[in-house]
Amino acid sequence: MELEYIEKSSNSITSVILGTGSTSLKVGGEDALPFLYREGKNVSLPIIAHEVFDSAPSDWAKSLKDEFKSVINKPIEWALYCKNELNAKLICLRLSSAHPDFGNNSADKLAKLCRDIYAKVNLPMVIIGCGDDKKDNQVLPECSKALKGKNCYFGNTTIDNYKTIAASCIADGNGVIAHSPIDINIAKQLNILINEVGLPLDKVIINPTVGALGYGLEYAYSIMERARLAALMGDKMLALPFICFIAQESWRAKESKASEKDNPDWGKELERGIYWEAVTANSFLHAGADILVMRHPKAVEIVSKAIKELTNKGIK
Amino acid sequence: MALSGLDIYKLLPKTNCKKCGFATCLAFAMQLAKKASSVENCPFISQEAKDKIISASLAPIKSISLESRCGELILGGEKVLFRHEEKFFNPCAIGIIFEDSLSEAKLIEKISDVKRLSFERVGEILTVDVVALKYSGIDAGKYIDSFKAIINNCDFVVALICDDTDVIKKVVEIANGRDLIIYCFGKEFDIEKFSHFASNKNLSFVLVAEDLDSLNILTLKCEQLKFKNLLIDTGEKNLSDKLWDLTQIRRLSLKKHIRSLGYPVSCIIEQTSPEAIINKASCYILKYASMILVKSDAPEVIFPLLTLRQNIYSDPQKPLQVEPKSYAVGQVDKDSPVLVTTNFSLSYFTVLSEVEASRVPSYIVSVDTEGMSVLTAWAAEKLTPESITKALEKDNIKDKVDHKKLVIPGYVSVMSGDLQEKSGWQVTVGPKEASGIPSFLKKYK
Amino acid sequence: MDKVTVKFLPDKKEIRVSPGVTLLSAALDCGIFLNSHCAGNGTCGGCKVNIKNGHVKSPSGHDFIEHGKKLKTVLACQAIVDSDVEVVILSESRMHKLDKAIIPKNNKQSFNVENLLLKRENDFQFDQLPLVEKLYIELSKPDINNNTADTDRLLSELKRIKNVDFIDIDISEVKIISSLLRSCQWKVTVSLYKKDNYLKVINLEPFDKRNENYGIVFDIGTTTVNASLVDFNAYQVITTKSNYNKQVLLGEDIITRIVFCEKNAGLKQMNLYLLETMNELINSLLGELKLKLTSISCLLCVGNPTMMHLFFKVDPVYIRKQPYTSVANVFPVVKANQTDLGVSPFTIVCSLPGVSSYVGSDTTSGIFYSQLYKQENPCLFIDIGTNGEIALGNKDWLVCAAASAGPAFEGSGLSNGMRAAEGAVEDVIIDDDLNVKIKTIGNSSAVGICGTGYISLINQMLKKGIIDRSGSFKNTEKIVKRNENKYFVVVKANKTKNKKDIIITSCDIDNIKRSKAAIYSACCVLLKEMQLKFDQIDKVFIAGGFGTALDIDSAVNIGLLPNLENKQFIFLGNAALKGANMASFSETARKEIDSIALKLTYFDLSSNSLYMQEYMSALFFPHTELSRFSSRG
């Protein structure tokens, strides 16, 4: 008796290239569920993006802040640190200082920052706005212009706010991060809408919204599983890579931040935060994540190891 | 293979006699498909049809039940490949491995460490379920003494990882009716020696073989010997091969109905580094293991794993709830706004993250709506002026703030007048979608 | 206190009322219907009127100047009459009379919709056994040798004629039998009601009254009540009338009405409003033919379960609460004197069987009319109303579900929505420069937009890129933005009857999106539960008021109807009423409807997780699964 059950996919995930030249990266392209390399020809390697903020984050856990102490106020150095010390292949730049209430930095200033970081670091970049629709629509087009032809990815675009950002990405040869609120329908609708204004699907990466371990992780996990299954069964509008913002969720959990003194039975504080980030990241690897946006170097190291083992084709 | 409602309907008499208590045969068939009724309720069904329906409803993966003073532990019995298809039923057991080389004092200390691995999350206590004792092959007497120390000091189900059948026999004799899981390790392990124990429901056996074909031969042999409680394990491998095995076993038993592989799967993680345990265990929890034995009892390692298990084994149809109470977000003071939402965790967390994003310190009052979202809860009369008033009173929120002003979700604006009257709080209608909260809070005084 | 006079213009209707009543109820008493979707709570703004002369007490309102004269606009439901007053009814506040019903549309399609309106009546071989049969009997007079009791005498003769062992009779008939028989020389007409083997004498009339045997059939809808007068001798529908269900004043949809019943005396008032509506229809039907009340032998009512509860004054409260149970799906036959209907007390009131708390006798009779249950291959039946009912089945099985579509397709709850009445925009074409051409019912100047108009409008806005597939406006110059609201002008003020722009807002589009999603996803769920795909569906029967004017291409393009070939859609019109008419004539029809109710399996969508998934993915134009609608040209 041949004890094997092979699922053949009728479709594969669209390959998306980030960046240009020798540092460019390919994500997507999978034609099987995550890491089942025996039934798929292309099981691509998930990538970890290192998160860099344009201004010092105010709400970070101490253990996290300590890791970036020397660069936390200097986004360019921060990005260089990620590249040189942490071996980053992809930078996720967060433009939180654009927010009208928290810095209100101008589009020009931030566009210059994007240009400078790219010039110094020369890595593919994902650039995320401040979340204020109006301001993002001013800032992101300027940043896209500043990175014209660099094949960077801009977000978040949402179903209520995609037209302006998508249009400037079309003009500048960049791509978008399509953000939906843990909802497979809205994820797909947004891809359709973005595609219909003229951006090709291989310039779109899905941000499905994830929950941290213990905080709704399973919703996002199942939404991603469903989307990936539908994609492999032929749904082209869902067959796009996923980017998951792991750290911003996991480090908000009280289990990541609570001190050992307050919770003596929860174990070591520093490791707890790291493992919380790593387990959250691991879970989404198995749901089909292509890009994991992470923070703690130690968590990055653990998850890199998991990716390496999961993509090791073994003996057979 | 599970029959659909329509498949079952075709086997029923189609007379719509209502004797089963349902309006039509089709309605009854739909309930049978959901296992919400029994085929016995139909007085006119043929024996042949009845057998067909019953045999189709047998679980494709058998379950075993282990008793301990901690309660019943059920392993296996899974029905789906992906949790959104229905749910994962029986949470995978997590166990800690002890070496028999530990001194008795050290062992007892370790046991009490493991007993302290208990974490409360959303009203549920998360604990490990199993302790395993590994035989180093040197001193059988020490092994037996260690076993005694374990059963005298804790109520966990005990697993024996031991390749010496004689030692196991001795342990079984002194087990005193405790449920044991016996790991049949090593090529030499002769399970036939235990065939007289086969029908003993206190003993479960984990069959180990490197590939599925050998496992299949082993389980068929044990079935002939009438072994009842079996688990299977494909041994130590690299992570990607292990993921493949686990996926294949689940698929073959569910999709190809290979009942000889329809057993709960156990995994041992031999590495002791936290990193390796984190990586392997999260993969096994997500991908179909029913028992995982690890060599670490560090709370910072076990806590996230138990939380992942809780998440993945939650019912996707039943919304996860947060404790209904008032939550302070940020550095609240006596002027902080008070916002109302439901205790559906997604509603709560969405509101929470938007309040955080607004950086306006606020109170969120999550009303007990049995986990329903705002609109559903309103329609089902779980989010009402009464329930909101009750939530406000229960938490004495009026002592925490100096004002009596309340923000309710935009979707339930209709109740504002009534609520104002019942609660005595001045009601402001907030935005319909949580995304509107930051700009709302900035303008709100 | 002295009564005061309220005068309504331009109707020139006057009424004397006690101070303290609202303008809304004064208008109603005059027979003037104003929009009142919020049940008179002052929130929907549908009942605006202008105060021309005099004064009312009103919490809100605004003043304006016209022809140099200061006028005030108020909400009629909030305005309290305290002295003589003259009021001008704004035409947009008026609920349009249904009597000017729907004018079938001259269709652009390659086939004629009219041909698809099946003359179902011709397809049936139905027996001529009406609900009430009148028998003329000449009894032998009693004498001393045969002094059998009068009632026994009548019943034994009846049993002989009908060849049965038992015939029932009520005490009310027994009480009058002796004097009646003697007054008409023992020549009497007996009205018999028959159900299966059960026979009952329901009325006795002197002499031969067989030629006066009529019935009235009611289809009691949430928004509209339809009634037809049927002749049981000629087996003909003589005439059909319809009017708004007055309950609309107490709430727009079923749920609001049930909530209203929970108020003190709420049920009583609901029942009263419905009976008033029905009595008006009875009078108007009888008046036309100058028929006597006594010639009506029976009434037959169908309606959704809530309406049936309200008609029989049975508390519907549990319909709304989990696990959603109705008091009865089949109501007993009663005499008219047990209701407040304005017919002879001997008239019987019958109904047809319903299925569940949300699928009632209107659906079973509609399914009967569609003949869904006789089809070889699976077919769909869709009744588009405030509560949309969907059935799926063939000769072997039948399933059904109810989807709360909301009143959007009936033109309610939208900025410029109106019923399909004169002046309603029913067809829209937008050219490449985004100029809008419209067609209105009756070709008169535009008053508002009806359901078919909205369907056509949205289809055109999608085609011309005014909105994207999620329904949100694209960045074109034609979009007006006021505060946070965006809208598109469909008809410019100078071309409308009220000289105000007729517009469609983002909110309207969302409403229509939700309504179409509810109907389409209910169809999907029934199909999925039965493991069918749309391409296995043979025909789609469409029932409901607007069925005939609906443009299939538009309805498919926006994702309301499944993507099937035009020829697969069959329009039935008001199937519920037509089916019930036939049931009044024919015992076979009644039996078939009974068996439909027996075998119809109800799926509750509110507890169905698949429905929620389907609904969410249907909230897109036409659908998130574009491929489901892709093959259409």
Coordinates of N, CA and C in Angstrom, one line a residue, chain C residues 427-555:
Chain C
D427 N -35.8 53.6 -14.9 CA -34.8 53.2 -15.9 C -33.8 54.4 -16.0
V428 N -32.5 54.1 -16.1 CA -31.5 55.1 -16.1 C -30.5 54.7 -17.2
I429 N -30.1 55.7 -18.0 CA -28.9 55.5 -18.9 C -27.9 56.7 -18.6
I430 N -26.7 56.3 -18.4 CA -25.7 57.4 -18.2 C -24.7 57.3 -19.4
D431 N -24.5 58.5 -20.1 CA -23.6 58.4 -21.2 C -22.1 58.7 -20.8
D432 N -21.2 58.7 -21.8 CA -19.8 58.7 -21.4 C -19.4 60.0 -20.8
D433 N -20.2 61.1 -21.0 CA -19.9 62.4 -20.3 C -20.6 62.4 -18.9
L434 N -21.1 61.3 -18.5 CA -21.8 61.2 -17.2 C -23.1 62.0 -17.2
N435 N -23.7 62.2 -18.3 CA -25.0 62.8 -18.3 C -26.0 61.7 -18.1
V436 N -27.1 62.0 -17.3 CA -28.0 61.0 -17.0 C -29.3 61.2 -17.7
K437 N -29.8 60.1 -18.4 CA -31.1 60.1 -19.0 C -32.0 59.2 -18.2
I438 N -33.2 59.6 -17.9 CA -34.1 58.8 -17.1 C -35.4 58.5 -17.8
K439 N -36.1 57.4 -17.3 CA -37.4 57.2 -17.7 C -38.2 57.0 -16.4
T440 N -39.4 57.7 -16.4 CA -40.2 57.6 -15.2 C -41.5 56.8 -15.5
I441 N -42.1 56.3 -14.4 CA -43.4 55.6 -14.6 C -44.4 56.7 -15.0
G442 N -45.2 56.4 -16.0 CA -46.2 57.4 -16.4 C -45.6 58.5 -17.2
N443 N -44.2 58.4 -17.5 CA -43.5 59.5 -18.2 C -43.8 60.9 -17.6
S444 N -44.1 61.0 -16.3 CA -44.3 62.3 -15.7 C -43.0 62.8 -15.1
S445 N -43.0 64.0 -14.6 CA -41.8 64.5 -14.1 C -41.4 63.8 -12.8
A446 N -40.1 63.7 -12.6 CA -39.6 62.7 -11.6 C -39.9 63.2 -10.2
V447 N -40.3 62.2 -9.4 CA -40.6 62.5 -8.0 C -39.5 61.8 -7.1
G448 N -39.1 60.6 -7.5 CA -38.2 59.8 -6.7 C -37.7 58.7 -7.5
I449 N -37.0 57.7 -6.9 CA -36.5 56.5 -7.6 C -37.1 55.3 -7.0
C450 N -37.6 54.4 -7.8 CA -38.1 53.1 -7.2 C -37.1 52.0 -7.3
G451 N -37.4 50.9 -6.8 CA -36.4 49.7 -6.7 C -35.8 49.4 -8.0
T452 N -36.6 49.3 -9.1 CA -36.0 49.0 -10.4 C -35.1 50.1 -10.9
G453 N -35.5 51.3 -10.6 CA -34.7 52.5 -10.9 C -33.3 52.4 -10.3
Y454 N -33.3 52.1 -9.0 CA -32.0 52.0 -8.3 C -31.1 50.9 -8.9
I455 N -31.8 49.8 -9.2 CA -31.0 48.7 -9.8 C -30.3 49.1 -11.1
S456 N -31.1 49.8 -11.9 CA -30.6 50.3 -13.2 C -29.6 51.4 -13.0
L457 N -29.8 52.2 -12.0 CA -28.9 53.4 -11.8 C -27.5 52.8 -11.3
I458 N -27.5 51.9 -10.4 CA -26.3 51.4 -9.9 C -25.5 50.6 -11.0
N459 N -26.2 49.9 -11.8 CA -25.6 49.2 -12.9 C -24.9 50.2 -13.8
Q460 N -25.6 51.3 -14.1 CA -25.0 52.4 -15.0 C -23.8 53.1 -14.3
M461 N -23.9 53.3 -13.0 CA -22.8 54.0 -12.3 C -21.6 53.1 -12.3
L462 N -21.8 51.8 -12.1 CA -20.6 50.9 -12.2 C -20.0 50.9 -13.6
K463 N -20.9 50.8 -14.6 CA -20.4 50.8 -15.9 C -19.6 52.0 -16.3
K464 N -20.0 53.2 -15.9 CA -19.4 54.4 -16.3 C -18.3 54.8 -15.3
G465 N -18.0 54.0 -14.3 CA -16.9 54.3 -13.4 C -17.2 55.4 -12.4
I466 N -18.5 55.6 -12.1 CA -18.8 56.6 -11.1 C -18.5 56.1 -9.7
I467 N -18.8 54.8 -9.6 CA -18.5 54.1 -8.3 C -17.6 52.9 -8.6
D468 N -16.8 52.5 -7.6 CA -16.0 51.3 -7.8 C -16.8 50.1 -7.3
R469 N -16.3 48.9 -7.4 CA -17.0 47.7 -7.1 C -17.4 47.6 -5.6
S470 N -16.8 48.4 -4.8 CA -17.2 48.3 -3.4 C -18.4 49.3 -3.2
G471 N -18.7 50.1 -4.2 CA -19.8 51.0 -4.1 C -19.4 52.4 -3.7
S472 N -18.1 52.7 -3.5 CA -17.7 54.0 -3.1 C -17.4 54.9 -4.3
F473 N -17.7 56.1 -4.2 CA -17.5 57.1 -5.4 C -16.1 57.2 -5.7
K474 N -15.8 57.2 -7.0 CA -14.5 57.4 -7.5 C -14.3 59.0 -7.5
N475 N -13.1 59.4 -7.8 CA -12.8 60.8 -7.7 C -13.2 61.5 -9.0
T476 N -14.5 61.6 -9.3 CA -14.9 62.3 -10.5 C -15.5 63.7 -10.1
E477 N -15.5 64.6 -11.0 CA -16.0 65.9 -10.7 C -17.5 65.9 -10.4
K478 N -18.1 64.9 -11.0 CA -19.6 64.9 -10.8 C -20.1 64.6 -9.4
I479 N -19.2 64.2 -8.6 CA -19.6 63.8 -7.2 C -19.6 65.1 -6.4
V480 N -20.8 65.3 -5.7 CA -20.9 66.4 -4.8 C -20.5 66.0 -3.4
K481 N -19.7 66.8 -2.8 CA -19.3 66.5 -1.4 C -19.8 67.6 -0.5
R482 N -20.7 67.2 0.4 CA -21.2 68.1 1.4 C -20.9 67.6 2.8
N483 N -20.2 68.4 3.6 CA -19.7 67.9 4.9 C -18.9 66.6 4.6
E484 N -19.3 65.5 5.3 CA -18.6 64.2 5.1 C -19.4 63.4 4.1
N485 N -20.5 63.9 3.6 CA -21.3 63.0 2.7 C -21.1 63.3 1.3
K486 N -21.0 62.2 0.5 CA -20.9 62.4 -1.0 C -22.1 61.9 -1.6
Y487 N -22.5 62.6 -2.7 CA -23.7 62.1 -3.5 C -23.5 62.5 -4.9
F488 N -24.4 61.8 -5.7 CA -24.4 62.0 -7.2 C -25.8 62.5 -7.5
V489 N -25.9 63.5 -8.4 CA -27.2 64.0 -8.7 C -27.8 63.2 -9.9
V490 N -28.9 62.6 -9.7 CA -29.5 61.8 -10.8 C -30.4 62.6 -11.7
V491 N -31.3 63.4 -11.0 CA -32.1 64.3 -11.8 C -32.0 65.7 -11.2
K492 N -31.7 66.7 -12.1 CA -31.5 68.0 -11.6 C -32.8 68.7 -11.1
A493 N -32.7 69.6 -10.2 CA -33.9 70.1 -9.5 C -34.9 70.7 -10.6
N494 N -34.4 71.3 -11.6 CA -35.4 71.9 -12.5 C -36.2 70.9 -13.3
K495 N -35.8 69.6 -13.3 CA -36.5 68.6 -14.0 C -37.4 67.8 -13.1
T496 N -37.4 68.1 -11.8 CA -38.2 67.2 -10.9 C -39.5 67.9 -10.5
K497 N -40.4 67.1 -10.0 CA -41.7 67.7 -9.6 C -41.6 68.7 -8.5
N498 N -40.7 68.4 -7.5 CA -40.6 69.2 -6.3 C -39.5 70.3 -6.4
K499 N -38.9 70.3 -7.6 CA -37.8 71.3 -7.8 C -36.7 71.2 -6.8
K500 N -36.4 69.9 -6.5 CA -35.2 69.7 -5.7 C -34.4 68.5 -6.4
D501 N -33.1 68.6 -6.2 CA -32.3 67.5 -6.9 C -32.8 66.1 -6.4
I502 N -32.8 65.2 -7.3 CA -33.0 63.8 -6.9 C -31.6 63.2 -6.9
I503 N -31.1 62.6 -5.7 CA -29.7 62.2 -5.6 C -29.6 60.8 -5.1
I504 N -28.4 60.3 -5.2 CA -28.1 59.0 -4.6 C -26.8 59.2 -3.8
T505 N -26.9 58.8 -2.5 CA -25.7 59.0 -1.6 C -25.0 57.7 -1.4
S506 N -23.8 57.8 -0.8 CA -23.0 56.6 -0.5 C -23.8 55.7 0.4
C507 N -24.6 56.3 1.3 CA -25.4 55.6 2.2 C -26.5 54.7 1.5
D508 N -27.1 55.4 0.5 CA -28.1 54.6 -0.3 C -27.5 53.4 -1.0
I509 N -26.3 53.7 -1.6 CA -25.6 52.6 -2.3 C -25.3 51.4 -1.3
D510 N -24.9 51.8 -0.1 CA -24.6 50.7 0.9 C -25.9 49.9 1.2
N511 N -27.0 50.7 1.4 CA -28.3 50.0 1.7 C -28.7 49.0 0.6
I512 N -28.5 49.5 -0.7 CA -28.9 48.6 -1.8 C -28.0 47.4 -1.8
K513 N -26.7 47.7 -1.6 CA -25.7 46.6 -1.6 C -26.1 45.5 -0.5
R514 N -26.5 46.0 0.7 CA -26.9 45.0 1.7 C -28.1 44.2 1.3
S515 N -29.1 44.9 0.7 CA -30.3 44.2 0.3 C -30.0 43.2 -0.7
K516 N -29.3 43.5 -1.8 CA -29.0 42.6 -2.8 C -28.2 41.4 -2.3
A517 N -27.3 41.7 -1.4 CA -26.4 40.7 -0.8 C -27.2 39.7 0.0
A518 N -28.3 40.2 0.7 CA -29.1 39.3 1.5 C -29.8 38.3 0.7
I519 N -30.4 38.8 -0.4 CA -31.2 37.9 -1.3 C -30.2 36.9 -2.0
Y520 N -29.2 37.4 -2.6 CA -28.3 36.5 -3.4 C -27.7 35.5 -2.4
S521 N -27.2 35.9 -1.3 CA -26.5 35.0 -0.4 C -27.5 33.9 0.2
A522 N -28.8 34.3 0.4 CA -29.7 33.3 0.8 C -29.9 32.2 -0.3
C523 N -29.9 32.6 -1.5 CA -30.0 31.7 -2.6 C -28.7 30.7 -2.6
C524 N -27.5 31.4 -2.4 CA -26.3 30.6 -2.3 C -26.3 29.6 -1.2
V525 N -26.8 30.0 0.0 CA -26.8 29.1 1.1 C -27.7 27.9 0.8
L526 N -28.9 28.1 0.3 CA -29.8 27.0 0.0 C -29.2 26.1 -1.0
L527 N -28.5 26.6 -2.0 CA -27.9 25.8 -3.0 C -26.8 25.0 -2.3
K528 N -25.9 25.6 -1.5 CA -24.8 24.9 -0.9 C -25.3 23.8 0.0
E529 N -26.3 24.1 0.8 CA -26.9 23.1 1.7 C -27.3 21.9 0.9
M530 N -27.8 22.1 -0.3 CA -28.3 21.0 -1.1 C -27.3 20.6 -2.1
Q531 N -26.0 21.0 -1.9 CA -24.9 20.6 -2.8 C -25.2 20.8 -4.2
L532 N -25.7 22.0 -4.5 CA -26.0 22.3 -5.9 C -25.2 23.6 -6.3
K533 N -25.0 23.7 -7.6 CA -24.4 24.9 -8.1 C -25.4 25.6 -9.0
F534 N -25.2 26.9 -9.2 CA -26.2 27.7 -10.0 C -26.4 27.1 -11.4
D535 N -25.3 26.6 -12.0 CA -25.5 26.1 -13.4 C -26.3 24.8 -13.4
Q536 N -26.7 24.3 -12.2 CA -27.6 23.1 -12.2 C -29.0 23.6 -12.1
I537 N -29.2 24.9 -12.0 CA -30.6 25.4 -11.8 C -31.2 25.6 -13.2
D538 N -32.4 25.1 -13.3 CA -33.2 25.1 -14.5 C -33.8 26.5 -14.7
K539 N -34.7 26.8 -13.8 CA -35.4 28.1 -13.9 C -35.4 28.9 -12.6
V540 N -35.5 30.2 -12.7 CA -35.7 31.0 -11.5 C -37.0 31.7 -11.6
F541 N -37.9 31.4 -10.7 CA -39.2 32.1 -10.6 C -39.1 33.4 -9.8
I542 N -39.5 34.5 -10.3 CA -39.4 35.7 -9.6 C -40.8 36.3 -9.2
A543 N -41.0 36.4 -8.0 CA -42.3 36.9 -7.5 C -42.1 38.2 -6.8
G544 N -43.2 38.9 -6.6 CA -43.1 40.2 -5.9 C -43.6 41.3 -6.8
G545 N -43.9 42.4 -6.1 CA -44.6 43.5 -6.8 C -43.8 44.0 -8.0
F546 N -42.5 44.0 -7.9 CA -41.8 44.7 -9.0 C -41.2 43.7 -10.1
G547 N -41.6 42.5 -9.9 CA -41.1 41.4 -10.8 C -41.2 41.8 -12.3
T548 N -42.3 42.4 -12.7 CA -42.4 42.6 -14.2 C -41.6 43.7 -14.7
A549 N -41.2 44.7 -14.0 CA -40.5 45.8 -14.5 C -39.0 45.6 -14.4
L550 N -38.5 44.6 -13.7 CA -37.1 44.4 -13.4 C -36.3 44.1 -14.7
D551 N -35.2 44.8 -14.8 CA -34.3 44.5 -16.0 C -33.3 43.5 -15.5
I552 N -33.3 42.3 -16.1 CA -32.5 41.2 -15.7 C -31.0 41.5 -15.7
D553 N -30.6 42.1 -16.9 CA -29.2 42.4 -17.0 C -28.7 43.2 -15.9
S554 N -29.4 44.3 -15.6 CA -29.0 45.2 -14.5 C -28.9 44.4 -13.2
A555 N -30.0 43.6 -12.9 CA -30.1 42.9 -11.7 C -29.0 41.9 -11.5

